[in-house]
Amino acid sequence: RKEVEQDPGPFNVPEGATVAFNCTYSNSASQSFFWYRQDCRKEPKLLMSVYSSGNEDGRFTAQLNRASQYISLLIRDSKLSDSATYLCVVNPGWDTDKLIFGTGTRLQVFP
Amino acid sequence: EPEVTQTPSHQVTQMGQEVILRCVPISNHLYFYWYRQILGQKVEFLVSFYNNEISEKSEIFDDQFSVERPDGSNFTLKIRSTKLEDSAMYFCASRGSAATFGSGTRLTVV
C-alpha cells in the first residue's frame, strides 16, 4: 500500500462548483497532515494544516479521520484560480520530521 | 511574507560533473530540507538538517549527495558525478509551524 494515496484526477468542474478530494495514509502513527497546492512547474505552497477537529479557511475545509486514516479537502464556490494540483502531505511519525507527499489530485475549473 | 530563496533557477550540466544548488532558508527557521521532484512524479524527501547536522536522509540520498550550511544563511546541496536520472526539480524547504518551499532549481543533466 502506498504511504499516501490520492486519486490523480483530473477533476474538471465549473466555476462555483463544490469539489472534494480524498487522501488515505498507511502509517497509523502519522502525526501531522497538510494540504499543499502546486501550480504547474512551481513549488508546493501550503494551503492548510489539517487538525483532528477539522478546520476551515474561507472556502476550504479540511477533515481528518484518524480511525480510517483518511484526509479530505472540500473546496466550495470554485474559482478559476483554484485550478492546480492539490497535494496531500503527511508527517509519518514522532521520530521523523520528513514529509511524505501524495502524487496529487489535479483540479481544472472552467468558466 | 518571508520566503525561501533558491539559486540558480535552472542548471544544465554534463553527466559526471558536480553541481551545487543553493538555498537561503527563512531566517528564524531551524529545520532545513531538500526534496526533489522528477517531472511528472511526486515530491520525494531527500534529507533534513538541524543544528548543523543531518537529522534524517532517504535511500535516495547516497554518497553522491552532501549538504552543508557554510555560513549563517546559506544551505547547499552538492551532487557529485551527476547522472541523467538526477534530472529533476530540487526544492529546498525550511520549517516553522509548517514547511515553506523555495521556488526550486530545475537540474538538467545532459
PDB file of C-alpha atoms in Angstrom:
ATOM      1  CA  ARG A   1       0.000   0.000   0.000  1.00  0.00           C
ATOM      2  CA  LYS A   2       1.318   3.459  -0.861  1.00  0.00           C
ATOM      3  CA  GLU A   3       2.269   5.673   2.079  1.00  0.00           C
ATOM      4  CA  VAL A   4      -0.012   8.465   0.891  1.00  0.00           C
ATOM      5  CA  GLU A   5      -2.588   7.763  -1.768  1.00  0.00           C
ATOM      6  CA  GLN A   6      -4.698  10.198  -3.762  1.00  0.00           C
ATOM      7  CA  ASP A   7      -6.972   9.993  -6.775  1.00  0.00           C
ATOM      8  CA  PRO A   8      -4.885  11.669  -9.515  1.00  0.00           C
ATOM      9  CA  GLY A   9      -7.936  13.127 -11.259  1.00  0.00           C
ATOM     10  CA  PRO A  10      -8.251  15.312 -13.202  1.00  0.00           C
ATOM     11  CA  PHE A  11     -11.366  16.820 -11.716  1.00  0.00           C
ATOM     12  CA  ASN A  12     -12.951  19.175 -14.229  1.00  0.00           C
ATOM     13  CA  VAL A  13     -15.566  21.394 -12.563  1.00  0.00           C
ATOM     14  CA  PRO A  14     -17.392  24.604 -13.495  1.00  0.00           C
ATOM     15  CA  GLU A  15     -16.889  27.834 -11.616  1.00  0.00           C
ATOM     16  CA  GLY A  16     -18.991  27.905  -8.479  1.00  0.00           C
ATOM     17  CA  ALA A  17     -18.992  24.152  -8.007  1.00  0.00           C
ATOM     18  CA  THR A  18     -18.097  22.332  -4.817  1.00  0.00           C
ATOM     19  CA  VAL A  19     -15.403  19.709  -5.148  1.00  0.00           C
ATOM     20  CA  ALA A  20     -13.953  17.235  -2.653  1.00  0.00           C
ATOM     21  CA  PHE A  21     -10.605  15.477  -2.639  1.00  0.00           C
ATOM     22  CA  ASN A  22      -9.736  12.435  -0.588  1.00  0.00           C
ATOM     23  CA  CYS A  23      -6.485  11.000   0.636  1.00  0.00           C
ATOM     24  CA  THR A  24      -5.521   7.918   2.617  1.00  0.00           C
ATOM     25  CA  TYR A  25      -2.302   7.247   4.503  1.00  0.00           C
ATOM     26  CA  SER A  26      -0.819   3.940   5.555  1.00  0.00           C
ATOM     27  CA  ASN A  27       1.052   4.735   8.769  1.00  0.00           C
ATOM     28  CA  SER A  28      -1.290   4.901  11.750  1.00  0.00           C
ATOM     29  CA  ALA A  29       1.431   6.671  13.764  1.00  0.00           C
ATOM     30  CA  SER A  30       1.342   9.684  11.424  1.00  0.00           C
ATOM     31  CA  GLN A  31       1.314  12.937  13.340  1.00  0.00           C
ATOM     32  CA  SER A  32       0.782  15.926  11.090  1.00  0.00           C
ATOM     33  CA  PHE A  33      -1.264  16.403   7.980  1.00  0.00           C
ATOM     34  CA  PHE A  34      -1.337  19.113   5.375  1.00  0.00           C
ATOM     35  CA  TRP A  35      -2.807  20.123   2.066  1.00  0.00           C
ATOM     36  CA  TYR A  36      -0.424  21.869  -0.295  1.00  0.00           C
ATOM     37  CA  ARG A  37      -1.221  23.282  -3.673  1.00  0.00           C
ATOM     38  CA  GLN A  38       1.165  23.085  -6.606  1.00  0.00           C
ATOM     39  CA  ASP A  39       0.834  25.044  -9.824  1.00  0.00           C
ATOM     40  CA  CYS A  40       2.469  23.672 -12.958  1.00  0.00           C
ATOM     41  CA  ARG A  41       6.274  23.602 -12.574  1.00  0.00           C
ATOM     42  CA  LYS A  42       6.111  25.619  -9.359  1.00  0.00           C
ATOM     43  CA  GLU A  43       6.861  24.835  -5.742  1.00  0.00           C
ATOM     44  CA  PRO A  44       4.313  23.325  -3.342  1.00  0.00           C
ATOM     45  CA  LYS A  45       2.591  26.023  -1.313  1.00  0.00           C
ATOM     46  CA  LEU A  46       0.878  25.361   1.993  1.00  0.00           C
ATOM     47  CA  LEU A  47      -2.878  25.591   1.669  1.00  0.00           C
ATOM     48  CA  MET A  48      -3.760  24.465   5.172  1.00  0.00           C
ATOM     49  CA  SER A  49      -2.793  22.195   8.015  1.00  0.00           C
ATOM     50  CA  VAL A  50      -5.345  19.532   8.930  1.00  0.00           C
ATOM     51  CA  TYR A  51      -6.420  19.086  12.527  1.00  0.00           C
ATOM     52  CA  SER A  52      -8.330  16.273  14.174  1.00  0.00           C
ATOM     53  CA  SER A  53     -11.264  18.548  14.900  1.00  0.00           C
ATOM     54  CA  GLY A  54     -11.428  19.649  11.274  1.00  0.00           C
ATOM     55  CA  ASN A  55     -10.693  23.169  10.171  1.00  0.00           C
ATOM     56  CA  GLU A  56     -11.941  25.732   7.739  1.00  0.00           C
ATOM     57  CA  ASP A  57     -10.246  28.607   5.952  1.00  0.00           C
ATOM     58  CA  GLY A  58     -12.663  30.597   3.832  1.00  0.00           C
ATOM     59  CA  ARG A  59     -13.893  28.363   1.018  1.00  0.00           C
ATOM     60  CA  PHE A  60     -11.639  25.484   2.074  1.00  0.00           C
ATOM     61  CA  THR A  61     -12.493  22.847   4.677  1.00  0.00           C
ATOM     62  CA  ALA A  62     -10.181  20.045   5.736  1.00  0.00           C
ATOM     63  CA  GLN A  63     -11.137  16.954   7.716  1.00  0.00           C
ATOM     64  CA  LEU A  64      -9.088  14.202   9.333  1.00  0.00           C
ATOM     65  CA  ASN A  65     -10.364  10.767  10.284  1.00  0.00           C
ATOM     66  CA  ARG A  66      -7.608   9.011  12.230  1.00  0.00           C
ATOM     67  CA  ALA A  67      -9.564   5.785  12.654  1.00  0.00           C
ATOM     68  CA  SER A  68      -9.925   5.401   8.879  1.00  0.00           C
ATOM     69  CA  GLN A  69      -6.566   7.062   8.123  1.00  0.00           C
ATOM     70  CA  TYR A  70      -8.333   9.389   5.762  1.00  0.00           C
ATOM     71  CA  ILE A  71      -7.992  13.105   4.995  1.00  0.00           C
ATOM     72  CA  SER A  72     -10.286  15.242   2.899  1.00  0.00           C
ATOM     73  CA  LEU A  73     -10.330  18.696   1.368  1.00  0.00           C
ATOM     74  CA  LEU A  74     -13.534  20.445   0.342  1.00  0.00           C
ATOM     75  CA  ILE A  75     -13.472  23.497  -1.907  1.00  0.00           C
ATOM     76  CA  ARG A  76     -16.682  25.491  -2.138  1.00  0.00           C
ATOM     77  CA  ASP A  77     -17.571  28.052  -4.808  1.00  0.00           C
ATOM     78  CA  SER A  78     -14.646  27.074  -7.043  1.00  0.00           C
ATOM     79  CA  LYS A  79     -12.752  29.871  -8.782  1.00  0.00           C
ATOM     80  CA  LEU A  80     -10.741  29.687 -11.995  1.00  0.00           C
ATOM     81  CA  SER A  81      -7.692  30.465  -9.861  1.00  0.00           C
ATOM     82  CA  ASP A  82      -8.240  27.248  -7.879  1.00  0.00           C
ATOM     83  CA  SER A  83      -7.010  25.260 -10.892  1.00  0.00           C
ATOM     84  CA  ALA A  84      -3.890  23.469  -9.647  1.00  0.00           C
ATOM     85  CA  THR A  85      -2.693  20.148  -8.272  1.00  0.00           C
ATOM     86  CA  TYR A  86      -3.611  19.521  -4.647  1.00  0.00           C
ATOM     87  CA  LEU A  87      -1.068  17.553  -2.660  1.00  0.00           C
ATOM     88  CA  CYS A  88      -1.919  15.526   0.413  1.00  0.00           C
ATOM     89  CA  VAL A  89       1.118  15.612   2.696  1.00  0.00           C
ATOM     90  CA  VAL A  90       1.777  13.602   5.851  1.00  0.00           C
ATOM     91  CA  ASN A  91       4.446  13.607   8.531  1.00  0.00           C
ATOM     92  CA  PRO A  92       4.646   9.879   9.245  1.00  0.00           C
ATOM     93  CA  GLY A  93       5.612   9.748  12.920  1.00  0.00           C
ATOM     94  CA  TRP A  94       7.017  11.173  16.147  1.00  0.00           C
ATOM     95  CA  ASP A  95      10.599  10.199  15.306  1.00  0.00           C
ATOM     96  CA  THR A  96      10.762  11.982  11.976  1.00  0.00           C
ATOM     97  CA  ASP A  97      10.008  15.399  10.576  1.00  0.00           C
ATOM     98  CA  LYS A  98      10.148  14.461   6.911  1.00  0.00           C
ATOM     99  CA  LEU A  99       7.057  14.935   4.775  1.00  0.00           C
ATOM    100  CA  ILE A 100       5.571  12.238   2.592  1.00  0.00           C
ATOM    101  CA  PHE A 101       3.724  13.540  -0.441  1.00  0.00           C
ATOM    102  CA  GLY A 102       0.889  12.009  -2.365  1.00  0.00           C
ATOM    103  CA  THR A 103       1.009  12.141  -6.135  1.00  0.00           C
ATOM    104  CA  GLY A 104      -1.546  14.950  -6.107  1.00  0.00           C
ATOM    105  CA  THR A 105      -5.042  15.476  -7.465  1.00  0.00           C
ATOM    106  CA  ARG A 106      -5.341  17.778 -10.439  1.00  0.00           C
ATOM    107  CA  LEU A 107      -8.226  20.262 -10.451  1.00  0.00           C
ATOM    108  CA  GLN A 108      -9.300  22.209 -13.515  1.00  0.00           C
ATOM    109  CA  VAL A 109     -12.017  24.828 -13.014  1.00  0.00           C
ATOM    110  CA  PHE A 110     -13.652  26.011 -16.234  1.00  0.00           C
ATOM    111  CA  PRO A 111     -15.806  29.105 -16.901  1.00  0.00           C
TER     112      PRO A 111
ATOM    113  CA  GLU B   1       5.859  37.276   3.638  1.00  0.00           C
ATOM    114  CA  PRO B   2       9.189  35.538   4.371  1.00  0.00           C
ATOM    115  CA  GLU B   3      10.381  33.225   1.647  1.00  0.00           C
ATOM    116  CA  VAL B   4      12.943  30.562   0.895  1.00  0.00           C
ATOM    117  CA  THR B   5      15.276  31.630  -1.905  1.00  0.00           C
ATOM    118  CA  GLN B   6      16.943  29.176  -4.277  1.00  0.00           C
ATOM    119  CA  THR B   7      19.630  29.715  -6.899  1.00  0.00           C
ATOM    120  CA  PRO B   8      20.057  29.046  -9.721  1.00  0.00           C
ATOM    121  CA  SER B   9      16.541  28.623 -11.058  1.00  0.00           C
ATOM    122  CA  HIS B  10      17.841  26.361 -13.826  1.00  0.00           C
ATOM    123  CA  GLN B  11      21.120  24.476 -14.109  1.00  0.00           C
ATOM    124  CA  VAL B  12      22.261  22.445 -17.083  1.00  0.00           C
ATOM    125  CA  THR B  13      25.253  20.214 -16.514  1.00  0.00           C
ATOM    126  CA  GLN B  14      27.070  17.435 -18.289  1.00  0.00           C
ATOM    127  CA  MET B  15      26.879  13.907 -16.957  1.00  0.00           C
ATOM    128  CA  GLY B  16      29.684  13.278 -14.496  1.00  0.00           C
ATOM    129  CA  GLN B  17      30.021  16.894 -13.412  1.00  0.00           C
ATOM    130  CA  GLU B  18      29.411  18.215  -9.909  1.00  0.00           C
ATOM    131  CA  VAL B  19      26.694  20.748  -9.152  1.00  0.00           C
ATOM    132  CA  ILE B  20      25.933  22.841  -6.093  1.00  0.00           C
ATOM    133  CA  LEU B  21      22.406  24.015  -5.504  1.00  0.00           C
ATOM    134  CA  ARG B  22      21.990  26.927  -3.134  1.00  0.00           C
ATOM    135  CA  CYS B  23      19.255  27.912  -0.746  1.00  0.00           C
ATOM    136  CA  VAL B  24      18.651  30.702   1.744  1.00  0.00           C
ATOM    137  CA  PRO B  25      16.086  29.452   4.264  1.00  0.00           C
ATOM    138  CA  ILE B  26      13.767  31.702   6.234  1.00  0.00           C
ATOM    139  CA  SER B  27      15.933  33.401   8.830  1.00  0.00           C
ATOM    140  CA  ASN B  28      14.315  32.235  12.072  1.00  0.00           C
ATOM    141  CA  HIS B  29      13.695  28.654  10.934  1.00  0.00           C
ATOM    142  CA  LEU B  30      15.851  25.905  12.407  1.00  0.00           C
ATOM    143  CA  TYR B  31      14.939  22.894  10.264  1.00  0.00           C
ATOM    144  CA  PHE B  32      16.003  22.677   6.625  1.00  0.00           C
ATOM    145  CA  TYR B  33      15.224  20.160   3.926  1.00  0.00           C
ATOM    146  CA  TRP B  34      15.913  19.149   0.369  1.00  0.00           C
ATOM    147  CA  TYR B  35      13.253  17.456  -1.722  1.00  0.00           C
ATOM    148  CA  ARG B  36      13.235  16.562  -5.384  1.00  0.00           C
ATOM    149  CA  GLN B  37      10.519  16.082  -7.976  1.00  0.00           C
ATOM    150  CA  ILE B  38      11.205  14.215 -11.174  1.00  0.00           C
ATOM    151  CA  LEU B  39       8.997  15.529 -13.973  1.00  0.00           C
ATOM    152  CA  GLY B  40       5.517  14.029 -13.731  1.00  0.00           C
ATOM    153  CA  GLN B  41       6.207  12.324 -10.414  1.00  0.00           C
ATOM    154  CA  LYS B  42       5.574  13.109  -6.755  1.00  0.00           C
ATOM    155  CA  VAL B  43       7.747  15.205  -4.471  1.00  0.00           C
ATOM    156  CA  GLU B  44      10.310  12.998  -2.689  1.00  0.00           C
ATOM    157  CA  PHE B  45      12.193  13.638   0.553  1.00  0.00           C
ATOM    158  CA  LEU B  46      15.984  13.678   0.311  1.00  0.00           C
ATOM    159  CA  VAL B  47      17.404  14.987   3.576  1.00  0.00           C
ATOM    160  CA  SER B  48      16.653  17.011   6.690  1.00  0.00           C
ATOM    161  CA  PHE B  49      19.161  19.160   8.538  1.00  0.00           C
ATOM    162  CA  TYR B  50      19.068  20.532  12.061  1.00  0.00           C
ATOM    163  CA  ASN B  51      21.657  22.013  14.391  1.00  0.00           C
ATOM    164  CA  ASN B  52      24.331  21.853  11.710  1.00  0.00           C
ATOM    165  CA  GLU B  53      23.976  18.179  11.014  1.00  0.00           C
ATOM    166  CA  ILE B  54      21.890  15.754   9.004  1.00  0.00           C
ATOM    167  CA  SER B  55      18.964  14.558  11.093  1.00  0.00           C
ATOM    168  CA  GLU B  56      17.497  12.167   8.546  1.00  0.00           C
ATOM    169  CA  LYS B  57      18.083  11.062   4.977  1.00  0.00           C
ATOM    170  CA  SER B  58      16.260   8.922   2.471  1.00  0.00           C
ATOM    171  CA  GLU B  59      17.620   5.989   0.500  1.00  0.00           C
ATOM    172  CA  ILE B  60      17.950   8.351  -2.474  1.00  0.00           C
ATOM    173  CA  PHE B  61      20.485  10.444  -0.537  1.00  0.00           C
ATOM    174  CA  ASP B  62      23.521   8.243  -1.071  1.00  0.00           C
ATOM    175  CA  ASP B  63      27.226   9.102  -1.139  1.00  0.00           C
ATOM    176  CA  GLN B  64      26.686  11.100  -4.314  1.00  0.00           C
ATOM    177  CA  PHE B  65      24.891  13.764  -2.293  1.00  0.00           C
ATOM    178  CA  SER B  66      26.010  16.049   0.503  1.00  0.00           C
ATOM    179  CA  VAL B  67      24.599  19.072   2.294  1.00  0.00           C
ATOM    180  CA  GLU B  68      26.288  21.919   4.037  1.00  0.00           C
ATOM    181  CA  ARG B  69      25.468  25.088   5.890  1.00  0.00           C
ATOM    182  CA  PRO B  70      28.671  27.025   5.184  1.00  0.00           C
ATOM    183  CA  ASP B  71      27.577  30.195   6.961  1.00  0.00           C
ATOM    184  CA  GLY B  72      24.630  31.549   8.913  1.00  0.00           C
ATOM    185  CA  SER B  73      22.348  31.948   5.938  1.00  0.00           C
ATOM    186  CA  ASN B  74      23.127  29.523   3.091  1.00  0.00           C
ATOM    187  CA  PHE B  75      22.189  25.850   2.845  1.00  0.00           C
ATOM    188  CA  THR B  76      23.622  23.911  -0.069  1.00  0.00           C
ATOM    189  CA  LEU B  77      23.081  20.578  -1.790  1.00  0.00           C
ATOM    190  CA  LYS B  78      26.050  19.154  -3.661  1.00  0.00           C
ATOM    191  CA  ILE B  79      25.582  16.410  -6.216  1.00  0.00           C
ATOM    192  CA  ARG B  80      28.792  14.735  -7.316  1.00  0.00           C
ATOM    193  CA  SER B  81      29.236  12.918 -10.609  1.00  0.00           C
ATOM    194  CA  THR B  82      25.765  13.706 -11.881  1.00  0.00           C
ATOM    195  CA  LYS B  83      23.768  11.079 -13.762  1.00  0.00           C
ATOM    196  CA  LEU B  84      20.998  11.503 -16.309  1.00  0.00           C
ATOM    197  CA  GLU B  85      18.463  10.289 -13.729  1.00  0.00           C
ATOM    198  CA  ASP B  86      19.405  13.162 -11.395  1.00  0.00           C
ATOM    199  CA  SER B  87      17.481  15.468 -13.732  1.00  0.00           C
ATOM    200  CA  ALA B  88      14.662  16.849 -11.619  1.00  0.00           C
ATOM    201  CA  MET B  89      13.360  19.906  -9.791  1.00  0.00           C
ATOM    202  CA  TYR B  90      15.126  20.267  -6.458  1.00  0.00           C
ATOM    203  CA  PHE B  91      13.243  22.106  -3.735  1.00  0.00           C
ATOM    204  CA  CYS B  92      14.721  23.499  -0.563  1.00  0.00           C
ATOM    205  CA  ALA B  93      12.381  23.972   2.386  1.00  0.00           C
ATOM    206  CA  SER B  94      12.599  25.354   5.885  1.00  0.00           C
ATOM    207  CA  ARG B  95      10.150  24.816   8.692  1.00  0.00           C
ATOM    208  CA  GLY B  96       8.416  26.951  11.250  1.00  0.00           C
ATOM    209  CA  SER B  97       4.942  25.652  12.034  1.00  0.00           C
ATOM    210  CA  ALA B  98       4.877  24.081   8.566  1.00  0.00           C
ATOM    211  CA  ALA B  99       7.349  23.681   5.730  1.00  0.00           C
ATOM    212  CA  THR B 100       7.834  26.559   3.297  1.00  0.00           C
ATOM    213  CA  PHE B 101       9.342  25.638  -0.049  1.00  0.00           C
ATOM    214  CA  GLY B 102      11.604  27.620  -2.313  1.00  0.00           C
ATOM    215  CA  SER B 103      10.800  28.058  -5.981  1.00  0.00           C
ATOM    216  CA  GLY B 104      13.186  25.260  -6.894  1.00  0.00           C
ATOM    217  CA  THR B 105      16.186  24.616  -9.104  1.00  0.00           C
ATOM    218  CA  ARG B 106      15.493  22.722 -12.292  1.00  0.00           C
ATOM    219  CA  LEU B 107      18.525  20.492 -12.860  1.00  0.00           C
ATOM    220  CA  THR B 108      19.025  19.077 -16.324  1.00  0.00           C
ATOM    221  CA  VAL B 109      21.813  16.547 -16.801  1.00  0.00           C
ATOM    222  CA  VAL B 110      22.818  16.019 -20.423  1.00  0.00           C
TER     223      VAL B 110
END
